[in-house]
PDB file of C-alpha atoms in Angstrom:
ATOM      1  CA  UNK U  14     -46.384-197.151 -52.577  1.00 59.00           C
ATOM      2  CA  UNK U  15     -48.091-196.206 -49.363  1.00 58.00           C
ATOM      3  CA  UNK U  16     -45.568-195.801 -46.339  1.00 87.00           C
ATOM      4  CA  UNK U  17     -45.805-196.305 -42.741  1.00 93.00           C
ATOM      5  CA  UNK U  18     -43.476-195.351 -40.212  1.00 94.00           C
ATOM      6  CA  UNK U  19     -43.058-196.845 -36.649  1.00 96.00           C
ATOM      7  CA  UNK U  20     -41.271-195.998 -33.209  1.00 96.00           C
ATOM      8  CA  UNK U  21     -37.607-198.181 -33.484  1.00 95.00           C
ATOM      9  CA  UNK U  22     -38.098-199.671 -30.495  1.00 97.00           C
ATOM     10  CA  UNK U  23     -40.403-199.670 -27.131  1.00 97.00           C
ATOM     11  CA  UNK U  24     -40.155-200.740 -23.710  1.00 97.00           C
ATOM     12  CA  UNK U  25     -42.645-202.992 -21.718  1.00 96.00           C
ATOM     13  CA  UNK U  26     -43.410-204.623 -18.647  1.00 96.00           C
ATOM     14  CA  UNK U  27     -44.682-207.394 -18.384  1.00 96.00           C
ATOM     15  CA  UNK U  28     -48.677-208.293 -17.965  1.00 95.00           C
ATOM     16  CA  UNK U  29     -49.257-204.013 -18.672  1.00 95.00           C
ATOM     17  CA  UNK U  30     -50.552-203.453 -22.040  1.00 95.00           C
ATOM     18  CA  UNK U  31     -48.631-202.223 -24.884  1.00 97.00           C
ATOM     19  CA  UNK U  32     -49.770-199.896 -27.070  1.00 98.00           C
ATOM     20  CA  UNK U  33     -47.825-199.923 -30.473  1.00 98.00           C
ATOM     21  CA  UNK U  34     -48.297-196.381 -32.549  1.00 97.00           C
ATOM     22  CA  UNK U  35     -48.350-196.525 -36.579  1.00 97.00           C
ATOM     23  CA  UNK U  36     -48.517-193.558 -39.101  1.00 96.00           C
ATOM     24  CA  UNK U  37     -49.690-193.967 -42.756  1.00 95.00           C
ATOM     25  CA  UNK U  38     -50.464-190.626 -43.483  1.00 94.00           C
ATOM     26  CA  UNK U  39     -50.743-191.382 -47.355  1.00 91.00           C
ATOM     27  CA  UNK U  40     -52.963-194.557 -46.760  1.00 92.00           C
ATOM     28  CA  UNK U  41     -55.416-194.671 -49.939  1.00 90.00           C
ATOM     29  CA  UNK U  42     -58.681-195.821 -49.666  1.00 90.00           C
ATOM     30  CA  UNK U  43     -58.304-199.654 -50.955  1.00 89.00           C
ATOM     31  CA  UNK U  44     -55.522-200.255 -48.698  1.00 91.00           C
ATOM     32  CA  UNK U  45     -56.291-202.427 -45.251  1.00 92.00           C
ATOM     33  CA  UNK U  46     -53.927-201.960 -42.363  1.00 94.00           C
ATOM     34  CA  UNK U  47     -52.277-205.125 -41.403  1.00 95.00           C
ATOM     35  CA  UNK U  48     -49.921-205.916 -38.679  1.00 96.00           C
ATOM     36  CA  UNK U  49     -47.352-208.595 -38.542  1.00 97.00           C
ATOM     37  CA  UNK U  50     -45.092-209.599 -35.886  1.00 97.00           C
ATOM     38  CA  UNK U  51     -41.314-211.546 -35.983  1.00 97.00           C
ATOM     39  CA  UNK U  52     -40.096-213.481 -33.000  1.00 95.00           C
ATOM     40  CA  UNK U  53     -35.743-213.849 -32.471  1.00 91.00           C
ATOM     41  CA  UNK U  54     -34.701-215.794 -35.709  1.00 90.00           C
ATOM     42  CA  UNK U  55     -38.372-216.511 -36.845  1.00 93.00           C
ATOM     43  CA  UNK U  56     -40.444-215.079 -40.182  1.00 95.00           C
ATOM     44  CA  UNK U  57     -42.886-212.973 -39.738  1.00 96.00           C
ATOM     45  CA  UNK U  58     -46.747-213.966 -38.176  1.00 95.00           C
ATOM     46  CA  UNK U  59     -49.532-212.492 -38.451  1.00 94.00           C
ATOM     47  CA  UNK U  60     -51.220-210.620 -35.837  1.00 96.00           C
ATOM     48  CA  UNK U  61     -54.573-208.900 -36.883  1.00 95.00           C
ATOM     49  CA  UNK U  62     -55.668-206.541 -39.954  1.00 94.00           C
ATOM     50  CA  UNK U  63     -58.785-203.677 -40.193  1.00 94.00           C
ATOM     51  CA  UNK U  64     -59.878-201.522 -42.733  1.00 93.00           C
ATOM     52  CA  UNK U  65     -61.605-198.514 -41.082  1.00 93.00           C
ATOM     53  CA  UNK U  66     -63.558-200.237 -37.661  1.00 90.00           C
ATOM     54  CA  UNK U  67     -61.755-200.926 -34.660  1.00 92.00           C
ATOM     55  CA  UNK U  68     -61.033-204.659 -34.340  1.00 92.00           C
ATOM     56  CA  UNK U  69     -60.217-207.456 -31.760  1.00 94.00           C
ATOM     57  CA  UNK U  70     -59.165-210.801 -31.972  1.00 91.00           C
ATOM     58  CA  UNK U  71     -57.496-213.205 -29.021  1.00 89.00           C
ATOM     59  CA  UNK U  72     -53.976-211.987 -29.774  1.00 88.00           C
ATOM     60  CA  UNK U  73     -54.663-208.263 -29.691  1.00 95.00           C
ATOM     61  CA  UNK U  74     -56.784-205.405 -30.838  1.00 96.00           C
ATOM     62  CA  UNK U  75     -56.375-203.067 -33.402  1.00 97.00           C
ATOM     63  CA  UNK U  76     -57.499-199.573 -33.155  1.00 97.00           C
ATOM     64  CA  UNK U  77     -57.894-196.774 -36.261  1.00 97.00           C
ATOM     65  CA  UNK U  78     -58.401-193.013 -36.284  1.00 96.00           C
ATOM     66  CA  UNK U  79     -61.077-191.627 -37.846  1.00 95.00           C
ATOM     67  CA  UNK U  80     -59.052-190.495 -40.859  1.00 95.00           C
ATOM     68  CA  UNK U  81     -57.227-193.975 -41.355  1.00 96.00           C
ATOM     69  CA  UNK U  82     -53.948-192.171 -41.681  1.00 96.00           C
ATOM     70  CA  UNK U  83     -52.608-193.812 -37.906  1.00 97.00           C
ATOM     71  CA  UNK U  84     -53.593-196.546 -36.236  1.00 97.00           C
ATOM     72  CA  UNK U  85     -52.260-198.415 -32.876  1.00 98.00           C
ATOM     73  CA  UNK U  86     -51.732-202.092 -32.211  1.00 98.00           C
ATOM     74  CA  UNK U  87     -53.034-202.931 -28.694  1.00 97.00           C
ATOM     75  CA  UNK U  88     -51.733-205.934 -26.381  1.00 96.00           C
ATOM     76  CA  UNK U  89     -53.861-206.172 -23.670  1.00 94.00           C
ATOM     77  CA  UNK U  90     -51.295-207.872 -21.281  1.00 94.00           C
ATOM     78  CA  UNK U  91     -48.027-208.415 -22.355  1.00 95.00           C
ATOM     79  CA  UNK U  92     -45.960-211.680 -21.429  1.00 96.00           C
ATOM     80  CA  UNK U  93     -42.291-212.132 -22.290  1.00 96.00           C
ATOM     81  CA  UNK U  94     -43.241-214.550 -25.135  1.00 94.00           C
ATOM     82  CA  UNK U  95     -44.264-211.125 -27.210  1.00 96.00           C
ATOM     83  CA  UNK U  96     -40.670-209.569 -27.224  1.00 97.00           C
ATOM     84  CA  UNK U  97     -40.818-209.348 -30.891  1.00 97.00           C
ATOM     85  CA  UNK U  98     -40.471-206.901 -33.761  1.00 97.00           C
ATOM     86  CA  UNK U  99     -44.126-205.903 -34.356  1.00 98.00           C
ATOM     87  CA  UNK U 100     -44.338-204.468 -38.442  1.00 96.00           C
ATOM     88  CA  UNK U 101     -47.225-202.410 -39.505  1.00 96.00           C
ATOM     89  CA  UNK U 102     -48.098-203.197 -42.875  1.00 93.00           C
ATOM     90  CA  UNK U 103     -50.833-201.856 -45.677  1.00 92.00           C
ATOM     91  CA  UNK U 104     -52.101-204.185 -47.986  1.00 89.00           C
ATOM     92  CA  UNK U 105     -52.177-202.346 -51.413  1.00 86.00           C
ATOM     93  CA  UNK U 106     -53.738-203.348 -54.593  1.00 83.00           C
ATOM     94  CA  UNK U 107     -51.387-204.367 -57.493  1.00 78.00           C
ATOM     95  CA  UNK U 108     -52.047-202.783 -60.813  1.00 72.00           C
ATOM     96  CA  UNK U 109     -55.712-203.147 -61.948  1.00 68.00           C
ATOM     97  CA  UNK U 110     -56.483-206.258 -60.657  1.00 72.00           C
ATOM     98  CA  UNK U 111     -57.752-207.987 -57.561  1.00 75.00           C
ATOM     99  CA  UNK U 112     -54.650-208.774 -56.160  1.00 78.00           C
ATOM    100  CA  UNK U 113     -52.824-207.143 -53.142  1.00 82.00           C
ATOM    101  CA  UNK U 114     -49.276-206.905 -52.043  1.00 83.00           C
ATOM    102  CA  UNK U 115     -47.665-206.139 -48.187  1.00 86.00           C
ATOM    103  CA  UNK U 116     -46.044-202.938 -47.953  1.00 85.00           C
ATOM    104  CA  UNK U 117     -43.343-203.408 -45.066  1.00 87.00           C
ATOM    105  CA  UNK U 118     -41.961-200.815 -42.774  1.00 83.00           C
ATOM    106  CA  UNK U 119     -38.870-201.169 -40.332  1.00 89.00           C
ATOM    107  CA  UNK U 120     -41.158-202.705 -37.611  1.00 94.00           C
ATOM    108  CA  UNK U 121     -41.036-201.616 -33.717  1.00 97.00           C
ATOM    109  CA  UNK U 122     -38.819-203.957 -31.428  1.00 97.00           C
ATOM    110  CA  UNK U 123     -40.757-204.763 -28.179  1.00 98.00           C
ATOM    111  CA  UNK U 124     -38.940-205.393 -25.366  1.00 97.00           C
ATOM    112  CA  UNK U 125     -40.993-206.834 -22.282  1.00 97.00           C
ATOM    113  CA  UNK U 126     -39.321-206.648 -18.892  1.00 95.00           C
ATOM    114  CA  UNK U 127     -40.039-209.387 -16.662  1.00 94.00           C
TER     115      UNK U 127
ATOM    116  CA  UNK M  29     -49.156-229.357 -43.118  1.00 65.00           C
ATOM    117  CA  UNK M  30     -45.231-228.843 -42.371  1.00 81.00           C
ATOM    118  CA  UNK M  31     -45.705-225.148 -43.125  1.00 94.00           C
ATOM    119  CA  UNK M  32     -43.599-223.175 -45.482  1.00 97.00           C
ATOM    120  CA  UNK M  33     -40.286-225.282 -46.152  1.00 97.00           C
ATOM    121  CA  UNK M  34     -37.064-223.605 -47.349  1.00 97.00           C
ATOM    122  CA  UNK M  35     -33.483-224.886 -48.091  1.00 97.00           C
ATOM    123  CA  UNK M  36     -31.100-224.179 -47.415  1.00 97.00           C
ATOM    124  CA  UNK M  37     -31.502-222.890 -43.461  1.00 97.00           C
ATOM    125  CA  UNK M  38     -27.988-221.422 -44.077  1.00 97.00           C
ATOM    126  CA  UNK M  39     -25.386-220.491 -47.204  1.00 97.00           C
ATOM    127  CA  UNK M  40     -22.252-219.410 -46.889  1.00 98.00           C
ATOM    128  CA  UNK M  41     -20.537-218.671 -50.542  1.00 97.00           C
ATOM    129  CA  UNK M  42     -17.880-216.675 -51.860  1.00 97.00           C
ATOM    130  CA  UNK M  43     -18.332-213.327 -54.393  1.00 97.00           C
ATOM    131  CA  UNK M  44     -19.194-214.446 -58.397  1.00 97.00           C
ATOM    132  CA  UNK M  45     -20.787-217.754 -57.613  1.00 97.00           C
ATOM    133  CA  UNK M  46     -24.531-218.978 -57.974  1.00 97.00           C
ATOM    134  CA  UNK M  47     -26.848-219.667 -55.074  1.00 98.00           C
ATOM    135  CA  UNK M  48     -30.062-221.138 -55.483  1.00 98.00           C
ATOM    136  CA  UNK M  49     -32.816-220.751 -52.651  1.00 98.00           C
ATOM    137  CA  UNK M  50     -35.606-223.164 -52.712  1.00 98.00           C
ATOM    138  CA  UNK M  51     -39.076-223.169 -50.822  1.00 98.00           C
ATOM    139  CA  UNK M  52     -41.733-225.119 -50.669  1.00 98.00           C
ATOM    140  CA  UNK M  53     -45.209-223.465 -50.255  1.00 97.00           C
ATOM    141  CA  UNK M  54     -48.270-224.810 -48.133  1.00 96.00           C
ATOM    142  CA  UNK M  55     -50.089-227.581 -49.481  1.00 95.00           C
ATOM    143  CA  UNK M  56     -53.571-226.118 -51.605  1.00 93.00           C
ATOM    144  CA  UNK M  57     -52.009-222.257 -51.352  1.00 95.00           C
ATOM    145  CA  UNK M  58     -52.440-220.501 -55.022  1.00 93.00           C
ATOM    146  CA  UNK M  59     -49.904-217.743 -54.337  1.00 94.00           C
ATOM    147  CA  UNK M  60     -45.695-217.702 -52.842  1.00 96.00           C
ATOM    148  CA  UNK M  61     -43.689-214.885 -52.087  1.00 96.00           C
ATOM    149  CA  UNK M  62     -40.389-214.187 -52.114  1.00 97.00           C
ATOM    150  CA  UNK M  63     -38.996-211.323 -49.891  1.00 97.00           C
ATOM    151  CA  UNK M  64     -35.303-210.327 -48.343  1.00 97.00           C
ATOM    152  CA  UNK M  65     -34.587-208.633 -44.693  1.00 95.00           C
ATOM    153  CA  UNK M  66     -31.592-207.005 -44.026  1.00 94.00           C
ATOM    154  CA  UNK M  67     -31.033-204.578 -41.077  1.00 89.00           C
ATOM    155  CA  UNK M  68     -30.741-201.600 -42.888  1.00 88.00           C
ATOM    156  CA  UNK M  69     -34.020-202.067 -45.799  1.00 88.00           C
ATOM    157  CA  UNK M  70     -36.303-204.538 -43.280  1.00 88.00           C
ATOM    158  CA  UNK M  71     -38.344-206.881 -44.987  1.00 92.00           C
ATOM    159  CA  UNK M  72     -38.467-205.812 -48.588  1.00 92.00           C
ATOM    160  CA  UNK M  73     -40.789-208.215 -51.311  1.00 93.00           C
ATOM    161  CA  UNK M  74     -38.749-209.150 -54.237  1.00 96.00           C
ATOM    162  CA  UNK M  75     -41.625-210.751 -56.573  1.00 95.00           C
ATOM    163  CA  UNK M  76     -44.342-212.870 -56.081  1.00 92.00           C
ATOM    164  CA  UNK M  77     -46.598-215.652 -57.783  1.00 95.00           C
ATOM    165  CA  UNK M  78     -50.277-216.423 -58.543  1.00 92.00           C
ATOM    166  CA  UNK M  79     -51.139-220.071 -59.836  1.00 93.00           C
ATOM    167  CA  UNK M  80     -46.862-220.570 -60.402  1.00 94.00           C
ATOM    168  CA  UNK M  81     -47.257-217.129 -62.354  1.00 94.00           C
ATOM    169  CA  UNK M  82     -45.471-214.244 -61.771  1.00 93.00           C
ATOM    170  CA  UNK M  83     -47.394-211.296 -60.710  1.00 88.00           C
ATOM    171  CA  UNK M  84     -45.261-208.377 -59.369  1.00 88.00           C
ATOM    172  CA  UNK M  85     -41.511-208.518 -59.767  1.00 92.00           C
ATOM    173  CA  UNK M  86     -40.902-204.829 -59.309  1.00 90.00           C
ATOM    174  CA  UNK M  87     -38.980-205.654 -56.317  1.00 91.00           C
ATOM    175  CA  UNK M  88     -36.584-207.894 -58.457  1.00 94.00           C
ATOM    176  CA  UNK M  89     -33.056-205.890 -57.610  1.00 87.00           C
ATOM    177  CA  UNK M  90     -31.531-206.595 -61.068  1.00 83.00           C
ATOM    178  CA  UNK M  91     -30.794-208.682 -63.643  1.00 90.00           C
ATOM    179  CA  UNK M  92     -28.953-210.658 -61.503  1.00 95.00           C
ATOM    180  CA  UNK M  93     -32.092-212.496 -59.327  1.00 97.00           C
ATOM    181  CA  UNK M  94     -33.930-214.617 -60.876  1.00 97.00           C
ATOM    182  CA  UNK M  95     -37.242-216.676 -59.793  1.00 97.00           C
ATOM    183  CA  UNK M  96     -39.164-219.390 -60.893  1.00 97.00           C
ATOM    184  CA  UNK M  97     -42.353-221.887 -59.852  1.00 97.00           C
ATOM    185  CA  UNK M  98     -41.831-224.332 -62.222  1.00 96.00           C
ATOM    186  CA  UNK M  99     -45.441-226.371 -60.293  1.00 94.00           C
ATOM    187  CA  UNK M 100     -47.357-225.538 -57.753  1.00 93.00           C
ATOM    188  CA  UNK M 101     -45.503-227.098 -55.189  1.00 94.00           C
ATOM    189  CA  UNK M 102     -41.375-225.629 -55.620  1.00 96.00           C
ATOM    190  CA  UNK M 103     -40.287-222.445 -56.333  1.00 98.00           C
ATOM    191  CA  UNK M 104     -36.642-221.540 -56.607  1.00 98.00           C
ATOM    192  CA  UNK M 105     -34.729-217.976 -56.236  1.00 98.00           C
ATOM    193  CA  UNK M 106     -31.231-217.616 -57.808  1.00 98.00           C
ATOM    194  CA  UNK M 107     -28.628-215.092 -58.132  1.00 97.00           C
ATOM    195  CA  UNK M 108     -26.212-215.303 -60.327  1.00 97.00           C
ATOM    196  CA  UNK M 109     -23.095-213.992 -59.579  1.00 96.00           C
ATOM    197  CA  UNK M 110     -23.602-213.452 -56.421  1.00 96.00           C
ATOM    198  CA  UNK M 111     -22.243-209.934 -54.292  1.00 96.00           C
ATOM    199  CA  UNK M 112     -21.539-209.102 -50.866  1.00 97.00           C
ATOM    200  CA  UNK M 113     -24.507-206.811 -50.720  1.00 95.00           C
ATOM    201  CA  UNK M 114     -27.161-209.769 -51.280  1.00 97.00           C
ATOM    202  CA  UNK M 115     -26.189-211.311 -47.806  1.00 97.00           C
ATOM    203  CA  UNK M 116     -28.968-210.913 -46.025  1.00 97.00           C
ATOM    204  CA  UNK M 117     -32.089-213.344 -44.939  1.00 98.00           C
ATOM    205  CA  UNK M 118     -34.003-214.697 -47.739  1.00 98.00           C
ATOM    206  CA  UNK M 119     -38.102-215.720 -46.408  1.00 98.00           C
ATOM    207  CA  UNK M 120     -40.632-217.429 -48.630  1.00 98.00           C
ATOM    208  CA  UNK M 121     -44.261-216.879 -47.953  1.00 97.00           C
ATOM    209  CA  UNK M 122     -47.518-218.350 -49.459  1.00 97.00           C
ATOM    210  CA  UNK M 123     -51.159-217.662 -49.019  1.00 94.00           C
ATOM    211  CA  UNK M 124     -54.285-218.770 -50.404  1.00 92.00           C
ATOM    212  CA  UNK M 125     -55.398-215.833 -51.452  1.00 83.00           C
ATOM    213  CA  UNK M 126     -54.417-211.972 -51.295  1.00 80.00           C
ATOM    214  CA  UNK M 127     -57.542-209.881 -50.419  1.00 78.00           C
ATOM    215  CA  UNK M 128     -58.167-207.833 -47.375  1.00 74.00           C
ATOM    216  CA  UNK M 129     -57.117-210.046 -44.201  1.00 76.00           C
ATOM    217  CA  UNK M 130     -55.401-212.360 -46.057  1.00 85.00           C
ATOM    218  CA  UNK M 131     -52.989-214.095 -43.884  1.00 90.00           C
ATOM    219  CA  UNK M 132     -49.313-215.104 -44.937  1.00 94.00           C
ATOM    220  CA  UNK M 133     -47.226-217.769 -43.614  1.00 96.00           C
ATOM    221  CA  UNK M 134     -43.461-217.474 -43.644  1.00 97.00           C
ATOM    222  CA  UNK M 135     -41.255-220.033 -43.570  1.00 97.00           C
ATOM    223  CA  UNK M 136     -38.015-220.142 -41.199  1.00 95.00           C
ATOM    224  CA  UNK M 137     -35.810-218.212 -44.034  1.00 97.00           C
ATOM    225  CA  UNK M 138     -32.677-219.065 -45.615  1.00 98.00           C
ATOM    226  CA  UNK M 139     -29.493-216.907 -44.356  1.00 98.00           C
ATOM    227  CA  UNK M 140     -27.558-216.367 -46.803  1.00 98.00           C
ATOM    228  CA  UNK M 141     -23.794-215.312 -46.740  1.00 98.00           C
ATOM    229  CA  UNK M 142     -21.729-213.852 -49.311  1.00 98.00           C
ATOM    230  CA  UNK M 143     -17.772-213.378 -48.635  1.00 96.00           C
TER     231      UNK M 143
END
């Protein structure tokens, strides 16, 4: 299974944007790039997902090299309500079929200083 | 919709005995997953289920766990007997489908504690 590694943990301030690196370096060419985020004593969220194009949505925006094998979650202001563990995830195809699983990594803990 | 519903929130037992974890997927959602987080392994996907079928348990630790989906609409994860080592929090998940940008939703997790 495809890997991605993370920074442990980052420091913010708040309303500056965050930018949240991500490696995959052995990222195959089915897999999509998604990224999930877990507030204190909450499950996971999702946050936004890309395949190869850069992509935005109104939580954040999602930016991926050229050869897929990084990419970098962006928040465009953060507030203290995104202190969170951000996780960035591939989405892999299970056996031969059309299904897909989440491959997890450790996840980055945000903190945002007020 | 509630959202994802799990029971116990929290399960304190002792070594050797059973503990069952239920959930309760989103109304309409075809597929539930069932994943543990401890500090030291994260969030790590034990199996999961297409149409109450099991499609990837390769994340099953051992003979021990055990899951079922007996309908659409209850799943249940056991272990039987129970160690130390399984303490950690137990999520369930369900979707409605698992292609590309397929979103999960997690319920509040079951934390589970074994003495």
């Amino acid at each position: 299974d495809a890997k991605t590694t993370q920074p442990n943990s980052m420091e913010s301030n708040e309303e500056e944007p965050v930018h949240l690196p991500c490696n995959h370096s052995t990222i195959s060419g089915t897999d999509y790039i998604h990224w999930y985020r877990q507030l204190p004593s909450q499950g996971p969220e999702y946050v936004i997902h890309g395949l190869t194009s850069n992509v935005n949505n109104r939580m954040a925006s999602l930016a991926i090299a050229e050869d897929r094998k990084s990419s970098t979650l962006i928040l465009h202001r953060a507030t203290l309500r995104d202190a969170a563990v951000y996780y960035c995830i591939l989405s892999s195809l299970v056996n031969a079929g059309n299904n897909r699983k989440l491959i997890w990594g450790l996840g980055t803990s945000l903190a945002v200083n007020p | 919709d509630a959202g994802v519903i799990q029971s116990p929130r929290h399960e304190v037992t002792e070594m050797g005995q059973e503990v069952t974890l239920r959930c309760k997927p989103i109304s309409g959602h075809d597929y539930l997953f069932w994943y543990r987080q401890t500090m030291m392994r994260g969030l790590e996907l034990l199996i999961y289920f297409n149409n109450n079928v099991p499609i990837d348990d390769s994340g099953m630790p051992e003979d021990r766990f055990s899951a079922k989906m007996p309908n659409a609409s209850f799943s249940t994860l056991k272990i039987q007997p129970s160690e130390p080592r399984d303490s950690a929090v137990y999520f369930c998940a369900s979707s409605g489908w698992t292609g590309p940008g397929s979103e999960q939703f997690f319920g509040p997790g079951t934390r589970l504690t074994v003495l």
